[in-house]
mmCIF file of N, CA and C in Angstrom:
data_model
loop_
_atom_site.group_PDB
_atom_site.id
_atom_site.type_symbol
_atom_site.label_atom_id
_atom_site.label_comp_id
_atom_site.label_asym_id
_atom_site.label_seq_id
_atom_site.Cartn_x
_atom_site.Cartn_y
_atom_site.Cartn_z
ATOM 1 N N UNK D 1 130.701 154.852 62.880
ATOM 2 C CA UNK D 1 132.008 155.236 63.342
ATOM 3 C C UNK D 1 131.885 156.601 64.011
ATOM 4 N N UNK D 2 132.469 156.991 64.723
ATOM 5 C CA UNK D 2 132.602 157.727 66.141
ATOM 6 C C UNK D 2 133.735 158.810 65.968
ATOM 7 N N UNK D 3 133.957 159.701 65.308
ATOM 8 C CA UNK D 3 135.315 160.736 65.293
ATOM 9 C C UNK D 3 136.223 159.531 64.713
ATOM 10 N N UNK D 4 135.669 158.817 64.024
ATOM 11 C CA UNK D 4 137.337 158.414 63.168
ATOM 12 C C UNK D 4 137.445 156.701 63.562
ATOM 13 N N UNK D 5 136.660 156.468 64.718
ATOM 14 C CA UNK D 5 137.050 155.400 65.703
ATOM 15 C C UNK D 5 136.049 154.171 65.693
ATOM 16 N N UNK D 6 136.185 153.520 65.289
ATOM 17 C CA UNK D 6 134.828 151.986 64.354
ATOM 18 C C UNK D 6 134.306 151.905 66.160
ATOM 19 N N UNK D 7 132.874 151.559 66.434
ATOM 20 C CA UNK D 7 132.363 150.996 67.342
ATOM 21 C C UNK D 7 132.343 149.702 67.261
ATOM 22 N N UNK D 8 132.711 149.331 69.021
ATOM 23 C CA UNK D 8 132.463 147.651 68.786
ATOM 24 C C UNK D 8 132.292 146.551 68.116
ATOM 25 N N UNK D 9 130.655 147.207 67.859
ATOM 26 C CA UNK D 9 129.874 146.357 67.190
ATOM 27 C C UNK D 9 130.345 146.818 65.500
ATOM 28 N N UNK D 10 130.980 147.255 64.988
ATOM 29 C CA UNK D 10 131.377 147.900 63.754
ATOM 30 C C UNK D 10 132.674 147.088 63.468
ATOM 31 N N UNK D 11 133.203 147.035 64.653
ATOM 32 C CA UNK D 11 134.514 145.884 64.993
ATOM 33 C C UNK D 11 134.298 144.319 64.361
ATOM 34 N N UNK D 12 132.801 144.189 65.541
ATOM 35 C CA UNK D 12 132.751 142.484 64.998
ATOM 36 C C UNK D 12 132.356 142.618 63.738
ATOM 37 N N UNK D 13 131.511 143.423 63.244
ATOM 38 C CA UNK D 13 131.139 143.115 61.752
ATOM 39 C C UNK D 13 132.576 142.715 60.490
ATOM 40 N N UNK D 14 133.396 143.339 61.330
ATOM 41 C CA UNK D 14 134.315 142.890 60.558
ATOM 42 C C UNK D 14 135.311 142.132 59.814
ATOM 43 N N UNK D 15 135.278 141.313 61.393
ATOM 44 C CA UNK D 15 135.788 139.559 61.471
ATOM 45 C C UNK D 15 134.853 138.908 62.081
ATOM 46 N N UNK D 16 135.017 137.821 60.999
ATOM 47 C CA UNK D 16 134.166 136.096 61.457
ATOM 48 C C UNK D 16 134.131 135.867 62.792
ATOM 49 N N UNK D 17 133.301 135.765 63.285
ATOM 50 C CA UNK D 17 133.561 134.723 65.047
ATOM 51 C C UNK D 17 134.009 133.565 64.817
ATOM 52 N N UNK D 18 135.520 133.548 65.624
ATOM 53 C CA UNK D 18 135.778 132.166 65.798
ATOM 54 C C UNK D 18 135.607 130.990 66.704
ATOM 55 N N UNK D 19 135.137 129.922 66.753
ATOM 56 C CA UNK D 19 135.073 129.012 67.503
ATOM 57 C C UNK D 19 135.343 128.532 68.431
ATOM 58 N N UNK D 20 134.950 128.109 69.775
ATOM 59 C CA UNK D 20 135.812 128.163 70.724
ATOM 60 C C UNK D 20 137.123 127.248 70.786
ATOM 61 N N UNK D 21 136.833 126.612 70.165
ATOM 62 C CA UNK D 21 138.764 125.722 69.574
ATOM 63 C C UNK D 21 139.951 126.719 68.845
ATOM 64 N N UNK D 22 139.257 127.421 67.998
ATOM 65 C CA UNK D 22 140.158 127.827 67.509
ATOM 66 C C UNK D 22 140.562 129.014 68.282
ATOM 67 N N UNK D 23 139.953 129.469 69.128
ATOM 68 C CA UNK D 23 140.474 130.504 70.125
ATOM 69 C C UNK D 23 141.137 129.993 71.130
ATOM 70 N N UNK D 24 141.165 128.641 71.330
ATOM 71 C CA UNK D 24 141.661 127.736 72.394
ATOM 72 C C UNK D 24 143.101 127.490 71.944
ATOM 73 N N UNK D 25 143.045 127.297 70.442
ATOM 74 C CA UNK D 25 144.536 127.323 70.040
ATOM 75 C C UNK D 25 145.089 128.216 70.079
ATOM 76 N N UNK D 26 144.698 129.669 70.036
ATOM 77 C CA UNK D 26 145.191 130.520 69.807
ATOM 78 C C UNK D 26 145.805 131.278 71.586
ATOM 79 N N UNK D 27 144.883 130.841 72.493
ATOM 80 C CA UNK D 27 145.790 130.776 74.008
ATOM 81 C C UNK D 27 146.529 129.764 73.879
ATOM 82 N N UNK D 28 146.732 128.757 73.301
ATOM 83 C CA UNK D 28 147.644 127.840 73.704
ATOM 84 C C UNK D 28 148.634 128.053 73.141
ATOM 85 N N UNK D 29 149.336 128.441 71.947
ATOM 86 C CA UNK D 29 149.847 129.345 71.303
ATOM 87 C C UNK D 29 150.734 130.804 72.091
ATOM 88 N N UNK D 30 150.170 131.317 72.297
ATOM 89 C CA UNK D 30 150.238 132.327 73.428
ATOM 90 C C UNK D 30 150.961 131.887 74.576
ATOM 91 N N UNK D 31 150.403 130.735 75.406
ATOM 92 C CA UNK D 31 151.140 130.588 76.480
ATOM 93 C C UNK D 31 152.520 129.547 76.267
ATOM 94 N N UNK D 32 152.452 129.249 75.077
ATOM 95 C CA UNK D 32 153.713 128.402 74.926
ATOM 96 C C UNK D 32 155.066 129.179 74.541
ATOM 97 N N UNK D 33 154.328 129.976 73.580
ATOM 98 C CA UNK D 33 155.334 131.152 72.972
ATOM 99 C C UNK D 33 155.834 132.114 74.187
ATOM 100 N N UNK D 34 155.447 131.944 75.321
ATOM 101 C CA UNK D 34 155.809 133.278 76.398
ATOM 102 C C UNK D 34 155.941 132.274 77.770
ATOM 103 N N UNK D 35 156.142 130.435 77.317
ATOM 104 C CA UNK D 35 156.835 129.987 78.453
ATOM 105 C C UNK D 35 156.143 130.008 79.978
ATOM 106 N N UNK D 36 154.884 130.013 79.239
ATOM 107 C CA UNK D 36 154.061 130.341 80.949
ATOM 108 C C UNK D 36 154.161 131.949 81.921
ATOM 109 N N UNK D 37 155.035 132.440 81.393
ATOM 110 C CA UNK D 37 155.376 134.032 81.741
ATOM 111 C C UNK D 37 154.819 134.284 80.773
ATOM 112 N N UNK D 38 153.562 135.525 81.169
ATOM 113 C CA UNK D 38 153.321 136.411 80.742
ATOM 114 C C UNK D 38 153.532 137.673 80.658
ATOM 115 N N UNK D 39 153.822 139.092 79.620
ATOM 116 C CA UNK D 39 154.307 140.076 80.065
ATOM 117 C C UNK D 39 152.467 141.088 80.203
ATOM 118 N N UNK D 40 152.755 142.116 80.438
ATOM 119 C CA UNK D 40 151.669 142.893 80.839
ATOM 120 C C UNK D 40 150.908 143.378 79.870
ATOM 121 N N UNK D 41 151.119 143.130 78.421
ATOM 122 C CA UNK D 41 150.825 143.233 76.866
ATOM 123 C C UNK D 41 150.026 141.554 76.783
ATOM 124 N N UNK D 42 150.880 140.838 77.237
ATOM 125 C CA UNK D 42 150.073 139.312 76.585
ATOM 126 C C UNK D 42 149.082 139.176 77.533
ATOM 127 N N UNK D 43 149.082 139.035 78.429
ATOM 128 C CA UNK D 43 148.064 138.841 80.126
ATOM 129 C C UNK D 43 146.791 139.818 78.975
ATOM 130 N N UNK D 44 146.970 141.086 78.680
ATOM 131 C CA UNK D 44 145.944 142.040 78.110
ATOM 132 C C UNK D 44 144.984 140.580 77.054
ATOM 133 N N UNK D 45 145.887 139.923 76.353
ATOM 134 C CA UNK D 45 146.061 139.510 74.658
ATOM 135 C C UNK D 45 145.345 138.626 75.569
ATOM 136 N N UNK D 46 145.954 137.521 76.990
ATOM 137 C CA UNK D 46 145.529 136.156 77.532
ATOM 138 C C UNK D 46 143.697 136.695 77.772
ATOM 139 N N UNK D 47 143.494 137.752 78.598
ATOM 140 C CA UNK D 47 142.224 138.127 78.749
ATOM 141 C C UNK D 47 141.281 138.345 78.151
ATOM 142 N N UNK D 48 141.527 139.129 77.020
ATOM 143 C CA UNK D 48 140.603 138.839 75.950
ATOM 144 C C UNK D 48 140.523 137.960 75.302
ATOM 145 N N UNK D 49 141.699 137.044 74.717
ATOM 146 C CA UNK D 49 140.910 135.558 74.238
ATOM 147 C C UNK D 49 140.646 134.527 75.357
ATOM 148 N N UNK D 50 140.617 135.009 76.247
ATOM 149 C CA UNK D 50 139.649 134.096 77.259
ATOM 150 C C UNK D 50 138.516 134.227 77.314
ATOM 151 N N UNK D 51 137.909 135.508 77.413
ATOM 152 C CA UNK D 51 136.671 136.506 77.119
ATOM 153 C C UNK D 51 135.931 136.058 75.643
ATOM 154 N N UNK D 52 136.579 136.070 74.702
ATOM 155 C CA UNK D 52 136.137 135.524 73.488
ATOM 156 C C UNK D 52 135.817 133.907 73.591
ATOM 157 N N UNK D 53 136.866 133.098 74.015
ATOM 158 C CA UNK D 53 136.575 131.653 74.078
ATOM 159 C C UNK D 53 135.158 131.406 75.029
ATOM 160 N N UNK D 54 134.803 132.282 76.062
ATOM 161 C CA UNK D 54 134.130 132.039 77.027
ATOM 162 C C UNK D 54 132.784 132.494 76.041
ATOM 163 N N UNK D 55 132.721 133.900 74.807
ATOM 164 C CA UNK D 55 131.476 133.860 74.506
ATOM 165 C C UNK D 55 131.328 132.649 73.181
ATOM 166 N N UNK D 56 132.366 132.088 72.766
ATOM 167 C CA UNK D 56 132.110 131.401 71.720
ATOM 168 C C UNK D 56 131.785 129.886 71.957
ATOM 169 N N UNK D 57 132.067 129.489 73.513
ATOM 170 C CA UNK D 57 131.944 128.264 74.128
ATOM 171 C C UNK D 57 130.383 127.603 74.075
ATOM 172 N N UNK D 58 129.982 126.249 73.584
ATOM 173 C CA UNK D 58 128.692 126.268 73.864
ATOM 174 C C UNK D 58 127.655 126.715 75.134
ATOM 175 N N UNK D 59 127.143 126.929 75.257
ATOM 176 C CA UNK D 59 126.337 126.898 76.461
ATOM 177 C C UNK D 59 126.228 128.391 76.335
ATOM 178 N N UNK D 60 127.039 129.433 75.747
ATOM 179 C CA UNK D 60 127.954 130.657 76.982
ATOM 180 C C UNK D 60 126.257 131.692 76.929
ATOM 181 N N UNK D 61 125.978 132.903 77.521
ATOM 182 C CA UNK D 61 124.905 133.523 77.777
ATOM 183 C C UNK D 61 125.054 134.292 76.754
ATOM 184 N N UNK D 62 125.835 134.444 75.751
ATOM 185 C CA UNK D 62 126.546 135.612 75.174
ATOM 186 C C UNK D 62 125.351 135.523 73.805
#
């Protein structure tokens, strides 16, 4: 930890990686609850669990 502030990798140690389904639910979720409009807070929320689904996806380089 960094002045107070967990690193990244101090981050993931902290929670399980989830699967790319269950991150799939969790955008789908997301975009139902906000009606296909996104505000400039969820788009943040849509990007990173896209980012996550993309490293948890088989194949991914991650």
């Amino acid at each position: 930890m960094v002045h107070g502030m967990p690193t990244s990798a101090e981050v993931a140690l902290e929670r399980p990686e989830r699967t790319a389904a269950e991150v799939n639910e969790e955008i789908r979720a997301l975009l139902s609850r906000s009606g296909g409009l996104l505000s400039g807070e969820q788009r943040r929320a849509y990007q990173r669990l896209v980012n996550e689904w993309a490293a948890a996806s088989p194949g991914s380089a991650a």
